[in-house]
Tab-separated table of C-alpha atoms in Angstrom:
chain	number	residue	atom	x	y	z
A	2	UNK	CA	19.635	85.056	81.640
A	3	UNK	CA	19.504	86.603	78.280
A	4	UNK	CA	19.241	83.771	75.858
A	5	UNK	CA	19.154	85.643	72.643
A	6	UNK	CA	17.879	83.235	70.078
A	7	UNK	CA	18.936	84.143	66.602
A	8	UNK	CA	21.330	86.243	68.312
A	9	UNK	CA	20.869	84.546	71.574
A	10	UNK	CA	23.393	84.858	74.280
A	11	UNK	CA	23.690	83.645	77.782
A	12	UNK	CA	24.321	86.372	80.279
A	13	UNK	CA	23.541	84.292	83.271
A	14	UNK	CA	22.529	80.707	83.784
A	15	UNK	CA	21.351	79.269	87.090
A	16	UNK	CA	22.058	82.510	88.932
A	17	UNK	CA	25.664	82.664	87.835
A	18	UNK	CA	27.037	85.486	85.788
A	19	UNK	CA	28.498	84.443	82.466
A	20	UNK	CA	30.891	86.854	80.853
A	21	UNK	CA	30.794	84.945	77.572
A	22	UNK	CA	33.835	83.053	78.761
A	23	UNK	CA	32.479	80.804	81.473
A	24	UNK	CA	29.396	78.652	81.637
A	25	UNK	CA	28.740	76.827	84.911
A	26	UNK	CA	32.391	77.295	85.858
A	27	UNK	CA	33.585	75.827	82.601
A	28	UNK	CA	35.405	77.899	80.035
A	29	UNK	CA	33.431	78.096	76.860
A	30	UNK	CA	35.557	79.467	74.084
A	31	UNK	CA	33.179	80.937	71.598
A	32	UNK	CA	29.724	80.501	72.977
A	33	UNK	CA	27.492	82.417	70.631
A	34	UNK	CA	24.078	81.206	71.609
A	35	UNK	CA	22.272	82.958	68.886
A	36	UNK	CA	18.866	81.550	68.862
A	37	UNK	CA	16.526	83.877	66.813
A	38	UNK	CA	15.780	86.624	69.156
A	39	UNK	CA	14.501	84.812	72.137
A	40	UNK	CA	15.342	85.457	75.738
A	41	UNK	CA	15.072	83.669	78.980
A	42	UNK	CA	14.881	85.710	82.106
A	43	UNK	CA	15.115	82.788	84.424
A	44	UNK	CA	15.432	79.014	84.247
A	45	UNK	CA	16.284	76.425	86.886
A	46	UNK	CA	13.443	74.400	88.256
A	47	UNK	CA	11.784	77.411	89.777
A	48	UNK	CA	8.829	79.234	88.342
A	49	UNK	CA	9.958	81.580	85.626
A	50	UNK	CA	8.131	84.791	86.294
A	51	UNK	CA	8.996	86.962	83.364
A	52	UNK	CA	10.562	84.531	80.982
A	53	UNK	CA	10.545	85.903	77.476
A	54	UNK	CA	10.721	82.764	75.436
A	55	UNK	CA	10.227	84.339	72.084
A	56	UNK	CA	9.070	81.593	69.796
A	57	UNK	CA	8.876	83.570	66.620
A	58	UNK	CA	7.255	85.767	69.052
A	59	UNK	CA	6.250	83.334	71.613
A	60	UNK	CA	6.441	83.965	75.277
A	61	UNK	CA	6.294	82.079	78.471
A	62	UNK	CA	5.621	84.203	81.497
A	63	UNK	CA	5.857	81.272	83.801
A	64	UNK	CA	6.993	77.680	83.451
A	65	UNK	CA	7.491	74.956	86.041
A	66	UNK	CA	4.282	73.747	87.566
A	67	UNK	CA	3.016	77.179	88.487
A	68	UNK	CA	0.037	78.778	86.851
A	69	UNK	CA	0.932	80.810	83.819
A	70	UNK	CA	-1.058	83.990	84.045
A	71	UNK	CA	-0.420	85.736	80.789
A	72	UNK	CA	1.403	83.194	78.735
A	73	UNK	CA	1.654	84.141	75.083
A	74	UNK	CA	2.655	80.905	73.445
A	75	UNK	CA	2.563	81.915	69.877
A	76	UNK	CA	3.392	78.864	67.922
A	77	UNK	CA	3.601	78.980	64.198
A	78	UNK	CA	0.940	76.594	63.187
A	79	UNK	CA	1.363	73.725	65.493
A	80	UNK	CA	-1.216	72.285	67.745
A	81	UNK	CA	-2.595	69.154	69.223
A	82	UNK	CA	-5.455	67.151	67.778
A	83	UNK	CA	-5.731	64.951	70.778
A	84	UNK	CA	-4.112	64.785	74.186
A	85	UNK	CA	-4.361	62.533	77.194
A	86	UNK	CA	-6.505	59.903	75.501
A	87	UNK	CA	-9.547	62.095	75.061
A	88	UNK	CA	-10.998	62.909	71.710
A	89	UNK	CA	-10.880	66.423	70.481
A	90	UNK	CA	-12.756	68.200	67.754
A	91	UNK	CA	-10.503	68.941	64.840
A	92	UNK	CA	-10.775	72.656	64.636
A	93	UNK	CA	-7.492	74.226	63.620
A	94	UNK	CA	-7.904	77.867	64.024
A	95	UNK	CA	-9.130	79.535	67.178
A	96	UNK	CA	-8.252	77.331	70.071
A	97	UNK	CA	-7.848	78.293	73.656
A	98	UNK	CA	-6.334	77.086	76.828
A	99	UNK	CA	-8.513	77.790	79.774
A	100	UNK	CA	-6.529	75.566	82.031
A	101	UNK	CA	-3.137	73.900	82.098
A	102	UNK	CA	-2.077	71.174	84.502
A	103	UNK	CA	-5.443	71.197	86.235
A	104	UNK	CA	-5.110	74.786	87.332
A	105	UNK	CA	-7.030	77.620	85.825
A	106	UNK	CA	-5.029	80.084	83.844
A	107	UNK	CA	-6.734	83.418	83.739
A	108	UNK	CA	-5.360	85.263	80.774
A	109	UNK	CA	-3.194	82.773	78.992
A	110	UNK	CA	-2.724	83.634	75.350
A	111	UNK	CA	-1.414	80.482	73.750
A	112	UNK	CA	-1.405	81.637	70.191
A	113	UNK	CA	-1.019	78.718	67.840
A	114	UNK	CA	-1.497	80.764	64.745
A	115	UNK	CA	-4.291	81.739	66.872
A	116	UNK	CA	-4.949	78.514	68.458
A	117	UNK	CA	-5.777	78.053	72.053
A	118	UNK	CA	-6.291	75.227	74.403
A	119	UNK	CA	-9.419	74.930	76.430
A	120	UNK	CA	-7.988	72.470	78.862
A	121	UNK	CA	-4.874	70.437	79.571
A	122	UNK	CA	-3.931	67.520	81.764
A	123	UNK	CA	-6.582	64.837	81.810
A	124	UNK	CA	-9.513	67.001	80.803
A	125	UNK	CA	-11.221	66.972	77.459
A	126	UNK	CA	-10.132	69.392	74.795
A	127	UNK	CA	-13.036	70.855	72.902
A	128	UNK	CA	-11.495	72.633	70.005
A	129	UNK	CA	-7.851	71.832	70.098
A	130	UNK	CA	-5.625	71.889	67.026
A	131	UNK	CA	-2.385	70.401	68.271
A	132	UNK	CA	0.253	70.333	65.659
A	133	UNK	CA	3.538	69.229	67.085
A	134	UNK	CA	4.209	69.546	70.706
A	135	UNK	CA	3.343	67.940	73.957
A	136	UNK	CA	1.137	69.519	76.533
A	137	UNK	CA	0.720	66.481	78.705
A	138	UNK	CA	2.278	63.053	78.731
A	139	UNK	CA	0.413	60.221	80.369
A	140	UNK	CA	-2.053	62.533	82.073
A	141	UNK	CA	0.621	64.254	84.083
A	142	UNK	CA	1.778	67.736	83.438
A	143	UNK	CA	5.173	68.492	82.078
A	144	UNK	CA	6.263	70.980	84.663
A	145	UNK	CA	8.998	73.124	83.276
A	146	UNK	CA	8.852	72.369	79.617
A	147	UNK	CA	10.127	75.052	77.303
A	148	UNK	CA	8.624	74.004	74.014
A	149	UNK	CA	10.340	75.757	71.198
A	150	UNK	CA	8.170	75.268	68.227
A	151	UNK	CA	9.986	77.146	65.546
A	152	UNK	CA	13.148	75.658	66.794
A	153	UNK	CA	11.757	74.032	69.812
A	154	UNK	CA	13.908	72.974	72.640
A	155	UNK	CA	13.876	72.566	76.348
A	156	UNK	CA	15.674	74.896	78.690
A	157	UNK	CA	14.629	73.016	81.752
A	158	UNK	CA	12.891	69.678	81.998
A	159	UNK	CA	11.121	68.201	84.997
A	160	UNK	CA	11.974	71.051	87.331
A	161	UNK	CA	15.692	70.490	87.242
A	162	UNK	CA	18.006	73.001	85.731
A	163	UNK	CA	20.314	72.294	82.875
A	164	UNK	CA	23.403	73.896	84.266
A	165	UNK	CA	25.857	74.663	81.547
A	166	UNK	CA	23.872	74.222	78.426
A	167	UNK	CA	25.110	76.004	75.349
A	168	UNK	CA	22.150	75.726	73.054
A	169	UNK	CA	22.936	77.037	69.666
A	170	UNK	CA	19.793	76.820	67.632
A	171	UNK	CA	20.920	78.502	64.491
A	172	UNK	CA	23.264	75.641	64.160
A	173	UNK	CA	22.359	74.338	67.469
A	174	UNK	CA	25.026	72.986	69.694
A	175	UNK	CA	25.237	71.766	73.183
A	176	UNK	CA	28.325	72.755	75.062
A	177	UNK	CA	27.031	71.009	78.085
A	178	UNK	CA	23.934	69.187	79.210
A	179	UNK	CA	22.914	68.722	82.834
A	180	UNK	CA	26.061	70.364	84.168
A	181	UNK	CA	28.430	67.992	82.428
A	182	UNK	CA	30.355	69.199	79.434
A	183	UNK	CA	29.735	67.445	76.172
A	184	UNK	CA	32.996	66.987	74.370
A	185	UNK	CA	32.404	66.497	70.692
A	186	UNK	CA	28.710	66.268	70.232
A	187	UNK	CA	27.755	66.205	66.587
A	188	UNK	CA	24.061	65.588	66.531
A	189	UNK	CA	23.350	66.669	63.043
A	190	UNK	CA	19.642	66.741	62.566
A	191	UNK	CA	19.654	66.592	58.845
A	192	UNK	CA	20.378	62.934	58.582
A	193	UNK	CA	20.829	61.849	62.121
A	194	UNK	CA	21.698	58.328	63.019
A	195	UNK	CA	21.561	56.206	66.067
A	196	UNK	CA	23.503	52.955	66.181
A	197	UNK	CA	22.526	52.174	69.689
A	198	UNK	CA	19.724	53.257	71.939
A	199	UNK	CA	19.939	53.120	75.726
A	200	UNK	CA	23.477	51.749	75.689
A	201	UNK	CA	22.468	48.525	73.999
A	202	UNK	CA	22.795	47.785	70.347
A	203	UNK	CA	19.627	47.891	68.336
A	204	UNK	CA	19.716	44.887	66.059
A	205	UNK	CA	16.982	45.352	63.556
A	206	UNK	CA	16.208	48.972	64.139
A	207	UNK	CA	15.014	50.694	61.006
A	208	UNK	CA	14.949	54.234	62.302
A	209	UNK	CA	14.220	55.831	59.018
A	210	UNK	CA	13.227	59.410	59.600
A	211	UNK	CA	13.326	60.238	55.929
A	212	UNK	CA	16.777	58.702	56.093
A	213	UNK	CA	17.023	59.155	59.817
A	214	UNK	CA	18.871	56.707	61.963
A	215	UNK	CA	20.088	56.403	65.467
A	216	UNK	CA	23.661	55.704	66.337
A	217	UNK	CA	23.758	55.712	70.089
A	218	UNK	CA	21.695	57.135	72.918
A	219	UNK	CA	21.165	57.036	76.667
A	220	UNK	CA	23.829	58.247	78.960
A	221	UNK	CA	26.546	56.259	77.303
A	222	UNK	CA	29.282	58.179	75.570
A	223	UNK	CA	28.110	59.033	72.089
A	224	UNK	CA	31.293	59.197	70.063
A	225	UNK	CA	30.152	59.996	66.585
A	226	UNK	CA	26.459	60.406	66.958
A	227	UNK	CA	24.938	61.943	63.872
A	228	UNK	CA	21.394	62.520	64.971
A	229	UNK	CA	20.062	63.889	61.783
A	230	UNK	CA	16.348	63.894	61.665
A	231	UNK	CA	15.188	66.209	58.975
A	232	UNK	CA	14.327	68.054	62.056
A	233	UNK	CA	12.879	65.614	64.491
A	234	UNK	CA	14.381	62.970	66.662
A	235	UNK	CA	14.299	61.174	69.927
A	236	UNK	CA	17.453	60.860	71.919
A	237	UNK	CA	15.860	58.253	74.078
A	238	UNK	CA	12.428	56.785	74.589
A	239	UNK	CA	11.539	55.501	78.043
A	240	UNK	CA	15.162	54.698	78.857
A	241	UNK	CA	14.913	51.087	77.781
A	242	UNK	CA	16.588	49.356	74.887
A	243	UNK	CA	14.662	48.849	71.714
A	244	UNK	CA	15.428	45.504	70.127
A	245	UNK	CA	13.586	45.315	66.856
A	246	UNK	CA	12.309	48.790	66.425
A	247	UNK	CA	11.359	49.774	62.893
A	248	UNK	CA	10.867	53.484	63.142
A	249	UNK	CA	9.943	54.443	59.676
A	250	UNK	CA	9.068	58.095	59.642
A	251	UNK	CA	8.390	58.407	55.989
A	252	UNK	CA	5.334	56.386	56.758
A	253	UNK	CA	6.732	55.686	60.093
A	254	UNK	CA	5.862	52.512	61.890
A	255	UNK	CA	7.088	50.699	64.910
A	256	UNK	CA	7.472	46.975	64.499
A	257	UNK	CA	8.540	46.543	68.043
A	258	UNK	CA	9.405	48.849	70.867
A	259	UNK	CA	11.391	47.784	73.933
A	260	UNK	CA	11.720	44.223	72.661
A	261	UNK	CA	8.009	43.561	72.884
A	262	UNK	CA	5.821	43.191	69.873
A	263	UNK	CA	3.002	45.724	70.006
A	264	UNK	CA	0.051	43.786	68.680
A	265	UNK	CA	-2.028	46.361	66.888
A	266	UNK	CA	0.365	49.251	66.740
A	267	UNK	CA	-0.449	51.568	63.886
A	268	UNK	CA	2.114	54.302	64.020
A	269	UNK	CA	0.861	56.408	61.213
A	270	UNK	CA	2.833	59.585	61.101
A	271	UNK	CA	0.822	61.302	58.498
A	272	UNK	CA	-1.675	61.091	61.222
A	273	UNK	CA	0.555	58.784	63.113
A	274	UNK	CA	-0.740	56.877	66.057
A	275	UNK	CA	0.626	54.568	68.642
A	276	UNK	CA	-1.667	51.734	69.595
A	277	UNK	CA	0.914	50.198	71.816
A	278	UNK	CA	4.222	51.355	73.164
A	279	UNK	CA	6.614	49.237	75.214
A	280	UNK	CA	4.199	46.290	75.204
A	281	UNK	CA	1.522	48.228	76.969
A	282	UNK	CA	-1.684	49.026	75.197
A	283	UNK	CA	-2.200	52.712	74.676
A	284	UNK	CA	-5.901	53.130	74.208
A	285	UNK	CA	-6.511	56.279	72.307
A	286	UNK	CA	-3.133	57.840	71.887
A	287	UNK	CA	-3.005	60.156	68.914
A	288	UNK	CA	0.607	60.660	67.997
A	289	UNK	CA	-0.040	62.804	65.020
A	290	UNK	CA	3.078	64.200	63.500
A	291	UNK	CA	1.519	65.931	60.591
A	292	UNK	CA	-0.302	67.054	63.564
A	293	UNK	CA	2.085	65.169	65.726
A	294	UNK	CA	2.002	64.846	69.436
A	295	UNK	CA	2.384	62.425	72.240
A	296	UNK	CA	-0.432	61.724	74.616
A	297	UNK	CA	1.309	59.088	76.619
A	298	UNK	CA	4.415	56.990	76.355
A	299	UNK	CA	4.549	53.606	78.073
A	300	UNK	CA	1.888	54.600	80.590
A	301	UNK	CA	4.379	56.467	82.694
A	302	UNK	CA	5.309	60.098	82.692
A	303	UNK	CA	8.438	60.901	80.794
A	304	UNK	CA	10.463	63.056	83.097
A	305	UNK	CA	13.287	64.444	81.077
A	306	UNK	CA	12.163	64.064	77.530
A	307	UNK	CA	12.913	66.955	75.246
A	308	UNK	CA	10.945	66.440	72.083
A	309	UNK	CA	12.071	68.767	69.363
A	310	UNK	CA	9.683	68.557	66.505
A	311	UNK	CA	10.499	71.081	63.906
A	312	UNK	CA	13.954	71.079	65.052
A	313	UNK	CA	13.033	69.487	68.261
A	314	UNK	CA	15.682	67.855	70.257
A	315	UNK	CA	16.557	66.614	73.661
A	316	UNK	CA	18.696	68.604	75.994
A	317	UNK	CA	19.015	65.593	78.195
A	318	UNK	CA	18.446	61.922	77.502
A	319	UNK	CA	17.141	59.632	80.223
A	320	UNK	CA	18.419	61.980	82.933
A	321	UNK	CA	22.034	61.232	82.189
A	322	UNK	CA	24.597	63.324	80.410
A	323	UNK	CA	25.539	62.755	76.827
A	324	UNK	CA	29.289	62.956	76.593
A	325	UNK	CA	30.336	63.547	73.028
A	326	UNK	CA	27.215	64.722	71.350
A	327	UNK	CA	27.212	67.536	68.835
A	328	UNK	CA	23.593	68.452	68.401
A	329	UNK	CA	23.629	70.309	65.184
A	330	UNK	CA	20.121	70.958	64.109
A	331	UNK	CA	19.131	71.781	60.586
A	332	UNK	CA	19.065	75.218	61.946
């Protein structure tokens, strides 16, 4: 699979040959997956041995719950300040992963400017500078997460392949997500809007992500979804409806999430934090979106969440297909 990102092209996806006319058995007229210059060698719920995910020159050698021996995750300047409810020293320059997902990684070069993790997945992080991506959610590893941090996206999430995904990250488009074609998906991440989340209307939802708003999300057909975040959005959070959610991402705050009033929730997205999410107290979760990241969401692992943070987006929402979504990122 040669996903050439910024001239990215699919040659093969899921072991099938694509002659630029067919993707997962579906005719794709003008699939020009031109992502910057990034390439996948393999994706599909199996360990990716020599995957060249070039993230501005970032590389995964392995993804999907297997140890990553010589992973060169070169992010731009993004790193975590805290993960998995443990405090971390705020050093933003020379940080190292010694372990990911509880397994030792011998020669992993996660370059976050030159930042490296010392540990991941329920262990303390000594000198971690996490700006904008998720290493672990709720103390469980995210198995096959392809975090694109310049234009971050997921190729595979939770060990399942995304069959006929046409990810165009220059003006990113999905031709299909999870093996189902997406007809007229117009997720425009400049001013993106949700009207409904999880198939239920959101009555007093003030999703203001600069002017960002949700229109509809969660496996229901999204007719005219304009998910325009300035670059960031959630397609779905925890798969439950949000009744009176006031997501204000200028100084973003949740008033309520999942219909329950979080009592002392201080979502501060300069250094934004969740104190409670979905009515459950989240003890020391540091969602920092100037240095944004999730430590846990609702106390349960989020299986198929694709958090795009600079231009982060979801490939799949709540494990169901999104029918008429046009995910057009700012890039």
